[in-house]
Coordinates of C-alpha atoms in Angstrom, one line a residue:
X1 CA -0.2 -34.6 88.0
X2 CA 2.4 -35.4 91.0
X3 CA 5.0 -33.7 88.2
X4 CA 3.5 -30.1 90.5
X5 CA 5.2 -32.0 93.7
X6 CA 8.2 -32.8 91.9
X7 CA 8.6 -29.6 90.8
X8 CA 7.8 -27.5 94.2
X9 CA 10.5 -29.8 96.2
X10 CA 12.7 -30.1 93.7
X11 CA 13.0 -26.5 93.2
X12 CA 12.8 -25.9 97.1
X13 CA 16.0 -28.3 96.7
X14 CA 18.3 -25.8 94.1
X15 CA 17.3 -23.5 96.4
X16 CA 18.9 -24.6 99.4
X17 CA 21.6 -26.6 98.4
X18 CA 23.7 -23.2 96.8
X19 CA 23.7 -22.1 101.2
X20 CA 26.6 -24.4 103.3
X21 CA 23.5 -26.0 105.8
X22 CA 24.9 -28.2 108.5
X23 CA 22.8 -31.8 108.8
X24 CA 21.0 -30.1 111.4
X25 CA 19.6 -27.1 109.3
X26 CA 18.9 -29.9 107.1
X27 CA 17.1 -32.2 108.9
X28 CA 14.5 -29.2 110.2
X29 CA 14.4 -28.2 106.8
X30 CA 13.0 -31.3 105.1
X31 CA 10.8 -31.5 107.7
X32 CA 9.3 -28.5 107.5
X33 CA 9.3 -27.2 104.2
X34 CA 9.8 -30.1 102.2
X35 CA 7.5 -32.1 104.3
X36 CA 4.7 -29.5 104.5
X37 CA 4.5 -29.4 100.9
X38 CA 4.7 -33.7 101.0
X39 CA 1.8 -34.4 103.7
X40 CA -1.0 -31.7 101.2
X41 CA -0.9 -34.6 99.1
X42 CA -0.2 -37.9 101.0
X43 CA -4.0 -36.5 103.1
X44 CA -5.7 -37.2 100.0
X45 CA -3.9 -39.8 98.2
X46 CA -1.9 -42.7 98.5
X47 CA 0.7 -41.3 96.2
X48 CA 2.9 -43.9 93.2
X49 CA 5.6 -46.1 94.7
X50 CA 7.6 -44.2 91.6
X51 CA 6.5 -41.0 92.9
X52 CA 7.6 -41.7 96.7
X53 CA 10.7 -43.2 95.3
X54 CA 11.4 -40.1 92.9
X55 CA 11.1 -37.8 96.5
X56 CA 13.0 -40.1 98.5
X57 CA 16.3 -39.3 95.7
X58 CA 15.4 -35.9 95.9
X59 CA 15.7 -35.8 99.8
X60 CA 18.8 -37.9 99.5
X61 CA 20.4 -35.6 97.2
X62 CA 19.6 -32.9 99.4
X63 CA 20.7 -34.6 102.6
X64 CA 24.0 -35.8 101.3
X65 CA 25.5 -33.4 98.5
X66 CA 27.2 -29.8 99.4
X67 CA 28.5 -27.7 96.8
X68 CA 27.6 -30.1 94.1
X69 CA 30.1 -32.9 95.9
X70 CA 30.0 -35.8 96.9
X71 CA 29.6 -36.7 101.3
X72 CA 30.1 -39.2 103.6
X73 CA 27.4 -41.8 103.3
X74 CA 27.0 -43.3 106.7
X75 CA 23.7 -44.8 107.3
X76 CA 21.0 -45.3 105.2
X77 CA 17.7 -43.8 104.2
X78 CA 15.7 -46.1 105.6
X79 CA 17.5 -45.7 109.0
X80 CA 17.9 -41.7 108.9
X81 CA 13.8 -41.5 108.9
X82 CA 13.6 -43.5 112.7
X83 CA 12.7 -41.8 116.0
X84 CA 15.8 -40.4 118.0
X85 CA 16.0 -42.6 119.8
X86 CA 16.1 -45.8 117.4
X87 CA 19.2 -43.5 116.2
X88 CA 17.8 -42.4 112.8
X89 CA 17.1 -38.6 112.8
X90 CA 13.5 -38.0 112.9
X91 CA 12.7 -37.8 109.0
X92 CA 9.6 -38.9 108.7
X93 CA 9.5 -42.2 106.2
X94 CA 7.3 -41.1 102.9
X95 CA 5.0 -43.7 102.2
X96 CA 4.5 -44.8 106.2
X97 CA 3.4 -41.1 106.9
X98 CA 1.1 -41.4 103.6
X99 CA -1.1 -44.4 105.0
X100 CA -1.1 -42.7 108.2
X101 CA -3.1 -39.7 106.7
X102 CA -5.0 -42.2 104.7
X103 CA -5.8 -44.1 107.9
X104 CA -7.8 -40.8 109.3
X105 CA -9.9 -40.9 106.3
X106 CA -10.8 -44.2 107.4
X107 CA -11.6 -43.5 110.6
X108 CA -13.6 -40.8 109.7
X109 CA -15.9 -43.2 107.5
X110 CA -15.8 -46.1 110.0
X111 CA -17.0 -44.1 112.6
X112 CA -19.2 -41.4 110.3
X113 CA -17.4 -38.0 111.4
X114 CA -19.8 -35.7 110.6
X115 CA -18.5 -33.8 107.6
X116 CA -19.7 -33.1 104.2
X117 CA -16.8 -35.5 102.7
X118 CA -17.9 -38.0 104.9
X119 CA -21.8 -37.7 103.6
X120 CA -21.0 -37.4 100.1
X121 CA -18.3 -40.3 99.9
X122 CA -20.3 -42.5 102.4
X123 CA -23.4 -41.8 99.4
X124 CA -21.6 -41.6 96.2
X125 CA -19.0 -44.3 97.5
X126 CA -19.8 -47.1 100.1
X127 CA -23.6 -47.2 98.9
X128 CA -24.9 -48.0 101.7
X129 CA -21.8 -50.7 102.7
X130 CA -18.7 -50.5 105.1
X131 CA -16.0 -49.1 105.0
X132 CA -14.6 -52.5 105.6
X133 CA -16.3 -54.8 103.3
X134 CA -16.6 -52.5 100.2
X135 CA -14.6 -53.6 97.6
X136 CA -12.8 -51.7 94.5
X137 CA -15.4 -50.8 92.1
X138 CA -14.4 -48.0 88.4
X139 CA -16.4 -45.4 89.0
X140 CA -14.3 -45.2 92.6
X141 CA -11.9 -42.0 92.8
X142 CA -8.5 -42.6 93.3
X143 CA -8.7 -41.1 96.3
X144 CA -10.7 -43.6 97.7
X145 CA -9.3 -46.3 95.7
X146 CA -6.1 -45.7 98.1
X147 CA -7.7 -45.2 101.5
X148 CA -9.0 -49.2 100.4
X149 CA -5.3 -50.4 99.5
X150 CA -3.6 -48.6 103.2
X151 CA -7.4 -50.9 104.8
X152 CA -6.2 -54.2 103.4
X153 CA -2.8 -53.0 104.6
X154 CA -4.1 -52.3 108.2
X155 CA -5.9 -55.3 107.4
X156 CA -3.5 -57.8 107.1
X157 CA -1.2 -56.1 109.9
X158 CA -4.3 -56.3 112.7
X159 CA -6.1 -59.8 111.5
X160 CA -9.3 -59.3 111.8
X161 CA -11.7 -55.7 111.2
X162 CA -12.8 -55.9 115.0
X163 CA -8.5 -55.8 115.8
X164 CA -8.3 -53.1 113.1
X165 CA -11.7 -50.9 114.6
X166 CA -10.4 -51.4 118.0
X167 CA -7.1 -50.1 116.6
X168 CA -8.5 -46.5 115.4
X169 CA -9.9 -46.2 118.3
X170 CA -6.8 -46.5 120.4
X171 CA -5.1 -43.7 118.5
X172 CA -8.4 -41.2 119.2
X173 CA -8.3 -39.2 122.0
X174 CA -11.1 -36.5 122.7
X175 CA -12.7 -36.7 119.2
X176 CA -8.6 -36.0 117.8
X177 CA -6.8 -38.9 116.1
X178 CA -3.2 -39.0 117.0
X179 CA -1.3 -39.2 113.3
X180 CA 2.0 -39.8 115.7
X181 CA 0.3 -43.0 116.6
X182 CA -0.7 -44.5 113.6
X183 CA 2.7 -43.0 111.8
X184 CA 4.3 -45.5 114.5
X185 CA 2.3 -48.5 113.7
X186 CA 2.6 -48.3 109.8
X187 CA 6.7 -47.6 110.1
X188 CA 9.3 -49.9 110.6
X189 CA 10.9 -50.1 114.0
X190 CA 14.3 -50.4 115.2
X191 CA 16.2 -51.5 118.9
X192 CA 15.8 -48.3 120.8
X193 CA 19.4 -47.1 122.0
X194 CA 18.9 -45.8 125.3
X195 CA 22.3 -43.3 125.6
X196 CA 19.9 -41.6 122.6
X197 CA 18.6 -39.1 125.4
X198 CA 21.9 -37.5 126.3
X199 CA 21.8 -35.5 123.2
X200 CA 18.7 -34.3 122.8
X201 CA 17.3 -31.5 125.2
X202 CA 17.6 -27.7 124.8
X203 CA 21.1 -27.2 126.6
X204 CA 22.3 -29.2 123.1
X205 CA 23.0 -27.0 120.5
X206 CA 20.7 -29.6 117.1
X207 CA 24.9 -29.7 115.5
X208 CA 25.9 -30.4 118.2
X209 CA 23.8 -33.0 118.9
X210 CA 24.0 -34.5 115.3
X211 CA 27.3 -35.2 115.3
X212 CA 27.8 -36.9 118.4
X213 CA 24.6 -39.3 117.0
X214 CA 27.3 -40.3 114.3
X215 CA 29.9 -40.2 116.6
X216 CA 28.0 -42.3 119.4
X217 CA 26.9 -45.1 116.5
X218 CA 30.8 -45.0 115.1
X219 CA 30.0 -43.2 111.7
X220 CA 32.1 -40.7 111.0
X221 CA 34.6 -40.6 108.0
X222 CA 37.4 -42.2 110.6
X223 CA 41.1 -43.2 108.6
X224 CA 39.6 -46.7 110.1
X225 CA 35.8 -46.1 108.6
X226 CA 37.6 -45.0 105.2
X227 CA 39.9 -48.0 105.3
X228 CA 36.6 -50.9 105.6
X229 CA 35.4 -49.6 103.0
X230 CA 38.8 -50.4 100.6
X231 CA 40.1 -46.4 100.7
X232 CA 43.9 -46.2 100.9
X233 CA 44.9 -42.9 102.9
X234 CA 48.4 -41.7 103.1
X235 CA 47.7 -40.4 106.3
X236 CA 46.1 -42.6 108.8
X237 CA 46.9 -40.8 112.2
X238 CA 44.8 -38.7 114.3
X239 CA 45.7 -35.5 115.4
X240 CA 47.8 -36.8 118.4
X241 CA 50.2 -38.1 115.0
X242 CA 51.1 -41.4 117.1
X243 CA 47.7 -43.4 117.2
X244 CA 45.6 -44.7 114.6
X245 CA 42.5 -42.7 114.1
X246 CA 39.8 -44.4 115.7
X247 CA 36.2 -43.5 117.3
X248 CA 37.4 -44.7 120.4
X249 CA 41.2 -42.7 120.1
X250 CA 39.2 -39.2 118.8
X251 CA 36.7 -39.1 121.9
X252 CA 38.6 -39.2 124.0
X253 CA 41.9 -41.1 124.1
X254 CA 43.6 -38.8 122.1
X255 CA 46.2 -36.6 124.1
X256 CA 44.4 -33.6 123.0
X257 CA 41.0 -34.6 123.3
X258 CA 41.3 -36.3 126.7
X259 CA 43.3 -32.5 128.2
X260 CA 40.2 -31.4 127.2
X261 CA 37.3 -33.4 128.6
X262 CA 39.2 -33.4 131.6
X263 CA 39.6 -29.6 131.3
X264 CA 35.5 -29.7 131.1
X265 CA 34.4 -32.8 133.4
X266 CA 36.6 -30.2 135.9
X267 CA 34.8 -27.3 135.1
X268 CA 31.9 -29.3 135.8
X269 CA 33.0 -30.5 139.2
X270 CA 32.9 -34.4 138.2
X271 CA 35.3 -36.9 138.6
X272 CA 35.7 -38.0 135.1
X273 CA 35.2 -41.6 135.0
X274 CA 36.7 -42.4 131.7
X275 CA 37.6 -41.1 128.5
X276 CA 35.0 -43.1 125.9
X277 CA 32.2 -41.3 124.6
X278 CA 29.8 -44.0 125.1
X279 CA 31.0 -44.6 128.9
X280 CA 30.6 -41.0 129.4
X281 CA 26.7 -41.3 127.4
X282 CA 25.6 -44.1 129.1
X283 CA 26.5 -42.6 132.8
X284 CA 24.5 -39.8 131.8
X285 CA 21.2 -41.8 131.7
X286 CA 22.0 -43.1 135.3
X287 CA 20.9 -40.2 137.0
X288 CA 18.0 -39.6 138.5
X289 CA 18.0 -35.7 138.2
X290 CA 17.3 -35.6 134.4
X291 CA 15.7 -32.3 134.7
X292 CA 17.8 -31.0 137.1
X293 CA 20.3 -28.3 135.3
X294 CA 23.3 -30.2 136.1
X295 CA 22.8 -32.9 133.6
X296 CA 22.0 -30.5 131.3
X297 CA 24.9 -29.3 131.5
X298 CA 27.0 -32.3 131.2
X299 CA 24.3 -33.0 128.4
X300 CA 25.4 -29.6 126.4
X301 CA 29.2 -30.3 127.4
X302 CA 29.3 -33.9 126.1
X303 CA 28.2 -32.9 122.9
X304 CA 29.9 -29.6 122.4
X305 CA 33.2 -31.6 123.5
X306 CA 32.3 -33.9 120.1
X307 CA 31.6 -31.5 118.1
X308 CA 34.5 -29.4 118.1
X309 CA 37.1 -31.9 118.4
X310 CA 36.3 -32.7 114.7
X311 CA 36.1 -29.4 114.0
X312 CA 39.0 -29.4 114.8
X313 CA 40.5 -32.7 113.2
X314 CA 38.7 -31.6 110.1
X315 CA 40.1 -28.2 110.3
X316 CA 43.6 -29.6 110.4
X317 CA 43.0 -32.1 107.9
X318 CA 41.7 -29.9 105.1
X319 CA 43.1 -26.2 105.5
X320 CA 46.1 -27.2 107.7
X321 CA 44.9 -24.5 110.5
X322 CA 45.7 -25.3 114.2
X323 CA 44.6 -24.2 117.2
X324 CA 45.7 -24.8 120.5
X325 CA 43.3 -27.4 122.9
X326 CA 43.4 -24.4 125.5
X327 CA 41.7 -22.6 122.9
X328 CA 39.3 -25.1 122.0
X329 CA 38.5 -26.0 126.0
X330 CA 37.7 -22.1 126.0
X331 CA 35.3 -22.2 122.9
X332 CA 33.4 -25.3 124.8
X333 CA 33.1 -23.7 127.6
X334 CA 31.6 -20.2 126.3
X335 CA 29.3 -21.6 123.7
X336 CA 27.8 -23.7 126.5
X337 CA 27.7 -21.6 128.9
X338 CA 25.5 -19.6 126.6
X339 CA 22.7 -21.9 125.8
X340 CA 22.6 -23.4 128.8
X341 CA 21.8 -19.9 129.9
X342 CA 19.6 -19.2 127.6
X343 CA 17.4 -22.4 128.2
X344 CA 17.3 -21.9 132.0
X345 CA 14.2 -20.7 134.6
X346 CA 14.9 -17.8 136.3
X347 CA 14.3 -20.3 139.4
X348 CA 18.2 -22.0 138.7
X349 CA 19.8 -18.9 137.0
X350 CA 21.3 -17.7 140.4
X351 CA 22.9 -21.2 140.3
X352 CA 24.0 -21.9 137.7
X353 CA 25.8 -18.4 136.6
X354 CA 27.7 -18.8 140.1
X355 CA 28.5 -22.6 139.1
X356 CA 30.2 -21.5 135.0
X357 CA 31.7 -18.7 136.9
X358 CA 33.5 -20.6 139.7

C-alpha cells in the first residue's frame, strides 16, 4: 500500500538530483513538493516506522548528495529538522507531523465536529464510548488504530484526560485547529539560538542565510573540521596562505575577508566592533530598530559576505581561479543593493537609494 507513496517520492528526488541545487533550494523542495505528498497520507493514517525510515533515507540522500557524490555531512537529520530558531532548517520531522495531523482528527472526534466522517466513526468505531476510553477492536480500521496510538501517546505526555482535552482546546482558534502548535508539542526540542534572527528576513538571500547558519555553528568543511575527523590534508592553510583555516579566521580575520568586511562596514557607515562572525550576529539582535531598513541592510551584508567569502575559498581550491577582494566587495554591494531595494516599501525607498549611492 505504501509502495505508491515511496515511488512518487523517489521519482521526484531522482528528477531533481540531476540538477545542481543549493542547500536552500533543496530545503524548499523538501518542504513543498515532498512534504505535500507526505501530508496527504499522514492526515489519514499513522505511517509505519519502516515507511518513515525509508522516506527519511530518501530525503537524506537527496539533501546530502550532488551529482552522485557524497557531500559534507555537517549536521544530523534530527537537528536539521529543528526550526530555524533552534539551529535547524525548518524541515518538518515526519513522525511528529504525522502525530499532529492525527491529533486534529482526535480533536474532531472529541468535540463531535459536524462532518460525515465524525458521524460515521462515532457510530461504527466508538459504539457509544468516548474516544478517550475506547480500546482497539478487531474491526477497527488502520486509520482509526493510528488515532488511538496517538491518543495513548498524547495521554502519556499530558498525564490525564482533562489535561489532554485542555491542551487540544489551546490549539484551537476560531474553531480552527492549529497544526503548528500541535507539531511543536510532539517534536523534539533543542535550545534556542538567539542570533538566528540575524540571518532571516526578506533582505537575506535564502542560500546566503543557510550558509551563514552553518558557518555560525562552526559546521563548514574547513581544514580544522576535516582534520578533526581524521582526514589528512596536504594544504592546511586558508586563502591568505599564512594561517591554518578555521571558522574564526575565515570570518573575518583572514586579511582578504577582513578587507571585505571593513569595506562593508564603511559602506553601511557603522563602526567595526570586531572581526568575528558571531559577535556581529549577536550585535544585530541587540539593535532596537529590528524592522528598520538599516537593520535589513546589515543582515543582507553579513550573510552575503559569508556566502561569497566561502564561494571564493572553494573556487580557489577546486577551480584554481582567483578574484581580488575589491571585486568580491563590489559583487556583495551589488547583490545586497538589489535585494534591499526589491523588498522595501515606497516610504523608505528614497532614503535607501540615497544611502546605497553614497
